[in-house]
Coordinates of C-alpha atoms in Angstrom, one line a residue:
Chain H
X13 CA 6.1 -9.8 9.2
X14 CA 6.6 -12.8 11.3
X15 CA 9.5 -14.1 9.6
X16 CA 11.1 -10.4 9.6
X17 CA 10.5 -9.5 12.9
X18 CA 14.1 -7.9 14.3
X19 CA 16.0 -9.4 17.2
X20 CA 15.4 -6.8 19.2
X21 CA 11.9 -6.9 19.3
X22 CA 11.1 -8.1 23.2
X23 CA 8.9 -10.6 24.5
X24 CA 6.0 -8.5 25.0
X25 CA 6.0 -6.9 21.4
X26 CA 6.0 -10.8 20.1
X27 CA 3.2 -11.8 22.5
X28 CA 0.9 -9.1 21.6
X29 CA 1.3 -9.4 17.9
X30 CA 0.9 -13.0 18.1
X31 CA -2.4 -12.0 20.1
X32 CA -3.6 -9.2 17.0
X33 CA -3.0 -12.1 14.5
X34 CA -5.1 -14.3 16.5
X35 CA -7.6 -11.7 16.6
X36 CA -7.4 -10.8 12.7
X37 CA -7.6 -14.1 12.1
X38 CA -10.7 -15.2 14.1
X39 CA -12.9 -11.7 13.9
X40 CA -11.6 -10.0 10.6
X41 CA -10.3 -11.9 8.1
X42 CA -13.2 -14.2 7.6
X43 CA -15.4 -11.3 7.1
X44 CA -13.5 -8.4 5.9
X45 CA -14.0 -9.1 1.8
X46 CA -18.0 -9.1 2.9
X47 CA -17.6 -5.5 4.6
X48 CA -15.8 -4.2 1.2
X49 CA -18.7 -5.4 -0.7
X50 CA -21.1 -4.0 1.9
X51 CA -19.6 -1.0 2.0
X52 CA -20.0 -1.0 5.8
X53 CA -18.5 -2.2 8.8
X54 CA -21.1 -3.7 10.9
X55 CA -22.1 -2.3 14.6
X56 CA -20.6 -5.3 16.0
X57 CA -17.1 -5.5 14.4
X58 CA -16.9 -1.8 16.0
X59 CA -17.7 -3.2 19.6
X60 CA -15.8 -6.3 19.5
X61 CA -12.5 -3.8 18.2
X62 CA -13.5 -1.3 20.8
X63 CA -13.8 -4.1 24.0
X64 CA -10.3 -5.0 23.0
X65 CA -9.2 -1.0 23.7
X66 CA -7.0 -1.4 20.9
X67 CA -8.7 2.0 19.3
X68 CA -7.0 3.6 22.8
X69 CA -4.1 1.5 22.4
X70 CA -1.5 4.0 22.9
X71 CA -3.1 6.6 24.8
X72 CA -2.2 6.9 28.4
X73 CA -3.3 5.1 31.2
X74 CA -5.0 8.4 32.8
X75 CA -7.1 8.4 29.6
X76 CA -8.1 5.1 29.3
X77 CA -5.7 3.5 27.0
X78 CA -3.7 0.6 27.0
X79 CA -0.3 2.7 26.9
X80 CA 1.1 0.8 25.0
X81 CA 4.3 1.7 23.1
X82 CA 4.9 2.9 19.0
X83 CA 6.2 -0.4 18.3
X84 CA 3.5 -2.0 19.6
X85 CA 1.0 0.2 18.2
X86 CA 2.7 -0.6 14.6
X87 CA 2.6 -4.4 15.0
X88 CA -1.1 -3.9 15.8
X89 CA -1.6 -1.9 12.5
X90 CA 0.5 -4.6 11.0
X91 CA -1.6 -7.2 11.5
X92 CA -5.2 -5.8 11.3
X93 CA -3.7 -4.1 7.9
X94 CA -3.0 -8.1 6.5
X95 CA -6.8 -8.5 7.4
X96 CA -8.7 -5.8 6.7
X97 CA -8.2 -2.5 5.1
X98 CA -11.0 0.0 6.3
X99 CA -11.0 -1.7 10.2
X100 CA -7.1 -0.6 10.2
X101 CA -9.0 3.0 8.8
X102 CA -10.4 3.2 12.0
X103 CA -7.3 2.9 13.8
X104 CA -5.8 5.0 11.9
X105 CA -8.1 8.1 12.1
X106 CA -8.4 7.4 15.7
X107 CA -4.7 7.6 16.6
X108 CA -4.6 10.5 14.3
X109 CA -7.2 12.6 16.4
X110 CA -6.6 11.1 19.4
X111 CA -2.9 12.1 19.5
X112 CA -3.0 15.6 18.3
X113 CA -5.7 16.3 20.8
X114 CA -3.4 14.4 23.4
X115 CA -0.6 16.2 22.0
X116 CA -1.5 20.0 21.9
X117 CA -5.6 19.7 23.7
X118 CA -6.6 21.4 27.2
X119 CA -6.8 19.3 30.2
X120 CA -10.4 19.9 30.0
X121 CA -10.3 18.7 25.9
X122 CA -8.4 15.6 27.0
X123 CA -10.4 14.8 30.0
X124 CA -13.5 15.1 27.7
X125 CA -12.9 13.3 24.7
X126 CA -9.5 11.3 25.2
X127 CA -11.6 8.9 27.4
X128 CA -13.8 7.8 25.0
X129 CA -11.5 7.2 22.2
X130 CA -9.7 4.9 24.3
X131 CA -12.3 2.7 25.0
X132 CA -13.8 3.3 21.4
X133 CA -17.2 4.5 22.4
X134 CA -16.6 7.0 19.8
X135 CA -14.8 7.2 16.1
X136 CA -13.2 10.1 15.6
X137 CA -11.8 11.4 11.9
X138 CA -9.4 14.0 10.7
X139 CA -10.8 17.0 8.7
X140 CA -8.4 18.0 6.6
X141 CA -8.5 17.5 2.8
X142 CA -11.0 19.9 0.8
X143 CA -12.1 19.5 -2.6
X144 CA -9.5 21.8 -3.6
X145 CA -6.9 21.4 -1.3
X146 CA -5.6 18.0 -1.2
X147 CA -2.1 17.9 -0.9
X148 CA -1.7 22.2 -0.9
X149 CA -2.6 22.1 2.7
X150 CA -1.8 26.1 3.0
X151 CA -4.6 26.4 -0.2
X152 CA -7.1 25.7 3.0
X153 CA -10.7 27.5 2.3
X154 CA -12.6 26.2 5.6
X155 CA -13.2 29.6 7.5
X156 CA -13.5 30.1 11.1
X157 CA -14.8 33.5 12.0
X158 CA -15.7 34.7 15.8
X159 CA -19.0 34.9 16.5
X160 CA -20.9 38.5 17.9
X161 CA -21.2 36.0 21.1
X162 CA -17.8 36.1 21.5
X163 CA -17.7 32.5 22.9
X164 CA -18.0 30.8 19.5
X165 CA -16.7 30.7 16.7
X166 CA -18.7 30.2 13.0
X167 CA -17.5 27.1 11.2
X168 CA -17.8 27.6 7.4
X169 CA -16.7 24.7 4.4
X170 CA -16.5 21.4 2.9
X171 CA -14.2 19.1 3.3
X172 CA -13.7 15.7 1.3
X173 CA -12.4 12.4 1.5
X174 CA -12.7 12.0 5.3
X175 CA -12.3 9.0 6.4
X176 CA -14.7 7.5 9.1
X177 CA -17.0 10.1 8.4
X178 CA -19.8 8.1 8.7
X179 CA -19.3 6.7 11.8
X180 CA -17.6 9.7 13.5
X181 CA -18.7 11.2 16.6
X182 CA -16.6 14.2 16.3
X183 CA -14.0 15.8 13.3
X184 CA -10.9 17.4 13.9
X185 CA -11.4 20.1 11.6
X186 CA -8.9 22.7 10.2
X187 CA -10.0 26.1 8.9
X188 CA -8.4 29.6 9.0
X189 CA -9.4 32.1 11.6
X190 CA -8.3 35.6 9.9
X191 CA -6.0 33.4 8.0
X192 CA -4.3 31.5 10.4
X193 CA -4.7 27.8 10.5
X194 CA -6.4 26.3 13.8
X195 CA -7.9 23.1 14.3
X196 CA -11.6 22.7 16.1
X197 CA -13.6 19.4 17.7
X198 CA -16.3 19.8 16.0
X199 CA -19.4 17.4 17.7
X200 CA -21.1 15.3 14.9
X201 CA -24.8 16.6 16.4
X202 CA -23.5 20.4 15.3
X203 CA -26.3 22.3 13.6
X204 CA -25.2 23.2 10.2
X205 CA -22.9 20.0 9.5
X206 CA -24.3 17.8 6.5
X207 CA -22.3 14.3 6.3
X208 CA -22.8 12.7 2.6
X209 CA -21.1 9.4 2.2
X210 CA -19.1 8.9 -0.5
X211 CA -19.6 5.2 -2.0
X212 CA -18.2 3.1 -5.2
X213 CA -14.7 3.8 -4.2
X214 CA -12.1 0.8 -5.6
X215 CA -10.5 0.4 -2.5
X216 CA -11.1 0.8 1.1
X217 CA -14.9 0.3 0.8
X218 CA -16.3 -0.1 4.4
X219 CA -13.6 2.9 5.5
X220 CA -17.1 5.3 5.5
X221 CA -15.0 8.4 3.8
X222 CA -17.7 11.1 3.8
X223 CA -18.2 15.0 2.7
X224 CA -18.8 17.1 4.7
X225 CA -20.2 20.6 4.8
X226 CA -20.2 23.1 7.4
X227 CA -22.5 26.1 7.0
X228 CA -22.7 28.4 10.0
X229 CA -21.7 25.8 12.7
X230 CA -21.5 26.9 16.1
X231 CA -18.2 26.1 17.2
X232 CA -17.6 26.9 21.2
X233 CA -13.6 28.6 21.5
X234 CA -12.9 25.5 23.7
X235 CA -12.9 23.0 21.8
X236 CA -9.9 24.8 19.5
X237 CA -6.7 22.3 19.6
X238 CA -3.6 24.5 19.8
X239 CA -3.6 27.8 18.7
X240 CA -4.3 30.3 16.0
X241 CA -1.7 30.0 13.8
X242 CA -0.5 26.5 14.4
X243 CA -3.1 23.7 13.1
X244 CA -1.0 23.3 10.2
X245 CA 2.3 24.1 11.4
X246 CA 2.1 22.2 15.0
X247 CA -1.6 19.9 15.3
X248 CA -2.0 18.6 11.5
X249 CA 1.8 17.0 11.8
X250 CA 0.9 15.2 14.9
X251 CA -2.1 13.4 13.1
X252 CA 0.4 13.1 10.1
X253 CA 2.8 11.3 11.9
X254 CA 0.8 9.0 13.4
X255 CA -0.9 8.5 10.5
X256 CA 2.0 7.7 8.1
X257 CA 3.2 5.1 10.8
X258 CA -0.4 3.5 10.7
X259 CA -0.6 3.5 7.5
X260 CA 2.8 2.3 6.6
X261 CA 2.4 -0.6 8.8
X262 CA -1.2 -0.8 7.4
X263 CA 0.6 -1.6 4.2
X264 CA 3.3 -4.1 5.9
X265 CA 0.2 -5.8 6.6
X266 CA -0.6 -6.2 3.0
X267 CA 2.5 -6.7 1.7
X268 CA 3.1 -9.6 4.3
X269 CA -0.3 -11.0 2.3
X270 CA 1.2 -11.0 -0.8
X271 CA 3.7 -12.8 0.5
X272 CA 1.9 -15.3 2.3
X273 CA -0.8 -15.6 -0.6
X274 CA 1.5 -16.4 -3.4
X275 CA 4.3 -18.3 -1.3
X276 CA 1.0 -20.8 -0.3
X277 CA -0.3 -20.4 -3.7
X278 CA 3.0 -21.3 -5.6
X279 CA 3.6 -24.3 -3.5
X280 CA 0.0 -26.1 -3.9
X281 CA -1.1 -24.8 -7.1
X282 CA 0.4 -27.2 -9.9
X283 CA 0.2 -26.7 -13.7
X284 CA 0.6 -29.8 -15.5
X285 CA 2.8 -32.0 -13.2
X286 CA 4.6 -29.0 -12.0
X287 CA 4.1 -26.6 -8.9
X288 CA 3.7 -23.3 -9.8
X289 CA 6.8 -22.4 -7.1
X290 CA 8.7 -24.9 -9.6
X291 CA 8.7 -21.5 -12.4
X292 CA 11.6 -19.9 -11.9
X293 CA 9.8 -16.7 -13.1
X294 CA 7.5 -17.3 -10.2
X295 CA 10.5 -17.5 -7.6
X296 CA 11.6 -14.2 -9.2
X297 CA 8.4 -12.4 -8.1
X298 CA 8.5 -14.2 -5.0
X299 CA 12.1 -13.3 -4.0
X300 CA 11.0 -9.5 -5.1
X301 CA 8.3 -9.3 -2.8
X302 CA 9.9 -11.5 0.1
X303 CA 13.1 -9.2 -0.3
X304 CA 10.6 -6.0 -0.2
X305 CA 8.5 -7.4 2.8
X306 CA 11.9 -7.7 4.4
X307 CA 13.1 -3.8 3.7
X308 CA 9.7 -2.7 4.7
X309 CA 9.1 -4.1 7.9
X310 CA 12.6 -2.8 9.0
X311 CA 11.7 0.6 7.9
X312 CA 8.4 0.9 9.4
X313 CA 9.7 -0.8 13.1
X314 CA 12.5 1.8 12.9
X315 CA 9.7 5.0 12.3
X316 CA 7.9 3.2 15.3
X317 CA 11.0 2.8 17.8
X318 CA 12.3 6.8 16.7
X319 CA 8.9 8.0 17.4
X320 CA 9.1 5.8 20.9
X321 CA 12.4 7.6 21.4
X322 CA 11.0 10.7 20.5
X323 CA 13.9 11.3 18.1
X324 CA 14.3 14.3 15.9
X325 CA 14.6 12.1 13.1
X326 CA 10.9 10.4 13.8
X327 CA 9.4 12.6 11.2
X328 CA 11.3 11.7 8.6
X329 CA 11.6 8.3 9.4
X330 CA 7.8 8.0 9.4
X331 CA 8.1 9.6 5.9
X332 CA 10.6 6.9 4.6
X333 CA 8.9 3.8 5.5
X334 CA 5.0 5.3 4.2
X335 CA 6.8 5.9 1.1
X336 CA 8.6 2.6 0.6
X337 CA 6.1 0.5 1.9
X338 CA 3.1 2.1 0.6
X339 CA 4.9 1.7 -3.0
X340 CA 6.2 -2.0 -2.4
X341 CA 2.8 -3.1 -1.6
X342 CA 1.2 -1.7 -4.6
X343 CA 4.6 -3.6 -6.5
X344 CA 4.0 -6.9 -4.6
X345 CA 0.0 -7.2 -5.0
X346 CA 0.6 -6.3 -8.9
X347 CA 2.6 -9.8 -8.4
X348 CA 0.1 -11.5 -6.5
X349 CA -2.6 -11.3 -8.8
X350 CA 0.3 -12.2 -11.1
X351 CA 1.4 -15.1 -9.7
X352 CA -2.4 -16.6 -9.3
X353 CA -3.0 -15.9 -12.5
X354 CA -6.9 -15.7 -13.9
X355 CA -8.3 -16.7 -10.3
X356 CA -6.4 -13.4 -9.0
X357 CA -8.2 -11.2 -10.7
X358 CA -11.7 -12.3 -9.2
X359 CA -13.0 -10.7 -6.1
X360 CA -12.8 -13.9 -4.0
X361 CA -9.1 -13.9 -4.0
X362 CA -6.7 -12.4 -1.0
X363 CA -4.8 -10.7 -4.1
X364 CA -7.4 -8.9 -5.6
X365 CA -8.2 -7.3 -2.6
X366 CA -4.7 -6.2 -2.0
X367 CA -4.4 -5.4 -5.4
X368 CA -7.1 -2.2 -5.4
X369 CA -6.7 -1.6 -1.6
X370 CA -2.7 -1.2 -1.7
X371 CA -2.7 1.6 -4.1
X372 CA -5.1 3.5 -1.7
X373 CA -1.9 3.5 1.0
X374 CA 0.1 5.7 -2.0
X375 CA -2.7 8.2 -2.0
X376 CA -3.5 8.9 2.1
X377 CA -1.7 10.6 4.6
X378 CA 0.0 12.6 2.1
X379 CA 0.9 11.2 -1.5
X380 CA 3.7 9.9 -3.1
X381 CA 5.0 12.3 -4.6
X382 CA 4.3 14.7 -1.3
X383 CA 7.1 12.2 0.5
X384 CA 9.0 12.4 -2.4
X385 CA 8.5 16.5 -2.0
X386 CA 9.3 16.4 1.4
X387 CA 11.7 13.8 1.7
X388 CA 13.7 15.5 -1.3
X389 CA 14.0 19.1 0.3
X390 CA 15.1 17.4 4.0
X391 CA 18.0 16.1 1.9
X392 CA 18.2 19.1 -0.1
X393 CA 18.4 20.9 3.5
X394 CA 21.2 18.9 4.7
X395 CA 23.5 19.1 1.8
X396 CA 23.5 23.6 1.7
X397 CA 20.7 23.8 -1.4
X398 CA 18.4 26.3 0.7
X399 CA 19.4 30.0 0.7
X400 CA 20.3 31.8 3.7
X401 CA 18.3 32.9 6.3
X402 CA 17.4 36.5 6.4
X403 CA 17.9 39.0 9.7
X404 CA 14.8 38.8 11.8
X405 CA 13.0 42.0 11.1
X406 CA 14.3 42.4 7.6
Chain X
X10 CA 15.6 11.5 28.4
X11 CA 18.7 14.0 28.5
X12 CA 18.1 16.6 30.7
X13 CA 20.9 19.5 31.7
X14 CA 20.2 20.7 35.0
X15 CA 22.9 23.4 34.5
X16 CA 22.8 25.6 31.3
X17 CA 23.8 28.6 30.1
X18 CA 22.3 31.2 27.4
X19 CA 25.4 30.2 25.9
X20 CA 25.4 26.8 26.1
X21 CA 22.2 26.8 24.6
X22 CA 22.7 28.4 21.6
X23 CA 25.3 26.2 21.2
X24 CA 23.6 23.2 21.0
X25 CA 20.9 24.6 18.9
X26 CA 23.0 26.1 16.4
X27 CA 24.4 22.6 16.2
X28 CA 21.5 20.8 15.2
X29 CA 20.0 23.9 13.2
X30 CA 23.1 23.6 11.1
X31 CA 23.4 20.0 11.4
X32 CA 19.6 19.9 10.0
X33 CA 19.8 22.5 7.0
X34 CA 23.5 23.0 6.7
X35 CA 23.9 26.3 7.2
X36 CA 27.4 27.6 6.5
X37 CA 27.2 29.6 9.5
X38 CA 23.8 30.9 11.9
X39 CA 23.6 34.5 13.7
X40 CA 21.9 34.5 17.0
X41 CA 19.3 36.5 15.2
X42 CA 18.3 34.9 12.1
X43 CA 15.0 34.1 11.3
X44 CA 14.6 30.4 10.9
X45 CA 11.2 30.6 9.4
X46 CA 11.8 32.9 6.3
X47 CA 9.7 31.3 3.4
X48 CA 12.3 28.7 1.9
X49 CA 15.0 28.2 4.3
X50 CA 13.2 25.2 5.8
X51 CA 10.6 22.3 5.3
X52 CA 7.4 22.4 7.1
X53 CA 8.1 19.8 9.6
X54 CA 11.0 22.1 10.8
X55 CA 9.0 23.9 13.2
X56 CA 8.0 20.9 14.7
X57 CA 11.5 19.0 14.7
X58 CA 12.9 22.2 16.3
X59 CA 10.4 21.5 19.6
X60 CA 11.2 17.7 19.4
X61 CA 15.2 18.2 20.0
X62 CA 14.3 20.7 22.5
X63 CA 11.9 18.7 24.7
X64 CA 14.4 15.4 24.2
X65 CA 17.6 17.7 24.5
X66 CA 16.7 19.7 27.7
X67 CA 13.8 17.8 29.3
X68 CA 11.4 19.6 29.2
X69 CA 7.7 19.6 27.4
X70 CA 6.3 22.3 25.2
X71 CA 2.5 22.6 25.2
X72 CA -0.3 24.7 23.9
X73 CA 0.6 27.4 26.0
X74 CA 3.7 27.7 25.2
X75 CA 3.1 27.7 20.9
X76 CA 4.2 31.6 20.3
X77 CA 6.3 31.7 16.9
X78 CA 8.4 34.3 19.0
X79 CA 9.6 31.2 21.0
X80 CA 11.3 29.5 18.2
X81 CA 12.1 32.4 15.8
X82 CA 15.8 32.4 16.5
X83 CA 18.6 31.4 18.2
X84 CA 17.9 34.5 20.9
X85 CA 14.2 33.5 21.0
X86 CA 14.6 29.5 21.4
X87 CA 17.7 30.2 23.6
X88 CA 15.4 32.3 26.0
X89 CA 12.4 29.8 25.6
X90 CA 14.6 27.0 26.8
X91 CA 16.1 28.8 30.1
X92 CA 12.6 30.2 30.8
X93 CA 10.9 26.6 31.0
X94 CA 14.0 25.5 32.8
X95 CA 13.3 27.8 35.3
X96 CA 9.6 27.2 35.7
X97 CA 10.4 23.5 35.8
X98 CA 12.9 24.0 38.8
X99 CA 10.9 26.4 40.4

């Protein structure tokens, strides 16, 4: 993003993403390729992340965070996403968790569990998607139903494809409690909650995505997030946001790899007396991804400076850049592995790995075509195509 | 922040119906039409609604405070506004 990087961007912001490439570059990249084939992040990449407090990076300082702003918070997704794609998993699902429950918790929630997130002593991941409701969040199956105790409630369902589950210490989990979405910290330890990981994925591979199954899980009424009626309408877009801003930068990250890969690649690599940069088919992917790399990284600062500003257009804005970023990364490590040819299509190269991690950032935190669904009807919206309101009471 | 010390049940609705209209373009908005009738808008509605009202008049909406009744209407978000208004002043 380096080269991208807008004029207005302070002093600070450049320090500190000079500091998270330093860190990517000594405690990540080095080791990241042997965590995908693994299919685990060590114990000690999750401390040495942790002592850094970038898990609570923008959290408040009265809950242990480093308070530090969107921007900064996307420069740091930025760079761990160029390095690694299931460490930047963790801060996703961390920020996604950790800001709905500092967005909507009780003091006594965020006094609890924001604390610890901050200083990374425990992973938390977002329950969301079910087997059979992916994208149809309202197609939710996951019941809550109040216990005879009258304290708890009774956590029943499976959800899939959570990410961190492995390593989680608690879920954000959304149900329906007489059919009205809520969201519940639900404690690893529960009795009733089976965690199987899910392995062989083709992207991602160290991320620990999990299934998990409730059946009869205690659930005490305190740790509900929100209300009854509003974990999909008010808590599961907070996670959202955040998470399309992590994961758009997450894909920055890649795309600025691409870059970087092939630029190096195309100046050094020569076939027969010329350099590969020489091909002016080569400078044609170059410029594409370059030019792509440059769109992106203006989109995704701007979704991090609305949501800083707390603008009304935030949401959306977090919706643009996911989508074009997400799809130009998939576009430019197509062209990497083009570009290098034969030895980009082995698991050694940078390009590879971007090649079947990059598509992964079209698939989470809503899909493509859910931006596209999304992004369609706001413009839809604004130009008269929605019918009018009825009377309240009709 | 913006924040409007001095406001009116009027005022209010003013500036709401503004940006309700300005966000789904709405030919015209009664005080009592129901913003959340299935189609009229996108899911993150509900939630840009509370943004522009925290950011607009200063004040913060939390978990107490999530009631659909609150944001049903121009009435309802009108009288949500000027009721946290007043707590915060008080």
């Amino acid at each position: 993003m380096s080269r991208y990087l807008p004029h207005w961007l302070d002093d600070v912001h450049r320090t500190r993403y000079a500091e998270f490439q330093d860190f990517v570059r000594s405690n990540v990249e080095p080791f990241a390729a042997d965590w995908e084939r693994e299919q685990a992040l060590p114990q000690m990449a999750l401390l040495q992340i942790a002592a850094t407090g970038y898990l609570g990076a923008s959290l408040p300082r009265e809950h242990g965070g480093r308070a530090w702003d969107i921007v900064t918070f996307g420069l740091l997704n930025e760079a761990f996403g160029r390095g690694s794609p299931s460490l930047t998993s963790v801060i996703t699902v961390q920020a996604m968790a950790a800001m709905a429950i500092l967005r909507w918790g009780t003091k006594e929630q965020k006094s609890t569990w924001l604390p610890r997130l901050s200083n990374g002593k425990l992973i938390a991941a977002f329950a969301l998607t079910e087997p059979n409701a992916g994208s149809a969040l309202h197609s939710l199956t996951t019941t809550y139903t109040r216990d005879s105790l009258g304290d708890y409630l009774r956590l029943n369902g499976v959800k899939r494809w959570i990410t961190c589950a492995q390593i989680a210490g608690i879920f954000l989990v959304f149900g329906k409690l007489d059919e009205r979405p809520i969201a519940c910290i639900v404690p690893r330890d529960a009795p009733g909650l089976t965690i199987e990981p899910i392995r062989e994925l083709m992207g991602f591979r160290a991320a620990g995505l999990a299934t998990l199954t409730f059946r009869d899980v205690a659930v005490p009424l305190s740790n509900m997030v929100g209300k009854p009626g509003f974990g999909l309408s008010h808590v599961a877009p907070i996670g959202l946001h955040f998470g399309r801003i992590s994961t758009a930068c997450h894909a920055l990250g890649m795309l600025r790899g691409c870059v970087e890969d092939s630029a190096d690649h195309a100046a050094r690599r020569k076939v027969g007396d010329q350099q590969v940069g020489q091909f002016g088919m080569i400078r044609t992917l170059l410029a594409r991804m370059a030019t792509d790399l440059h769109a992106a990284t203006l989109l995704c600062l701007q979704a991090c400076r609305s949501a800083d500003d707390g603008a009304t257009d935030a949401f959306e804005d977090a919706l643009a850049a996911k989508y074009f970023t997400s799809r130009a990364a998939v576009r430019a490590a197509s062209d990497a592995v083009q570009t290098r040819g034969a030895a980009g299509c082995h698991e050694s190269s940078a390009a590879s790995r971007y090649y079947t991690n990059a598509k992964i950032t079209e698939i989470i935190e809503g899909t493509t075509q859910i931006h596209e669904e999304l992004l369609g009807k706001m413009i839809m919206a604004r130009s008269g195509m929605i019918p009018n309101p009825r009377r309240a009471g009709q | 922040m913006t924040t409007y010390h001095f406001r009116s049940d009027a005022d209010v609705k003013d500036t709401l119906r503004q940006f309700i209209i300005r966000s789904i373009n709405l030919p015209e908005l009664a005080d009592d039409d129901d913003l959340f009738e299935s189609g009229l808008v996108t899911s993150l509605f509900a939630i840009q609604l509370m943004t522009f009202i925290e950011k607009t008049y200063g004040i913060e909406v939390d978990s107490d405070d999530l009631d659909i009744d609150n944001f049903r209407s121009l009435n309802s978000a009108s009288a949500f506004v000027l009721k946290k208004s007043t707590a915060n002043a008080s």
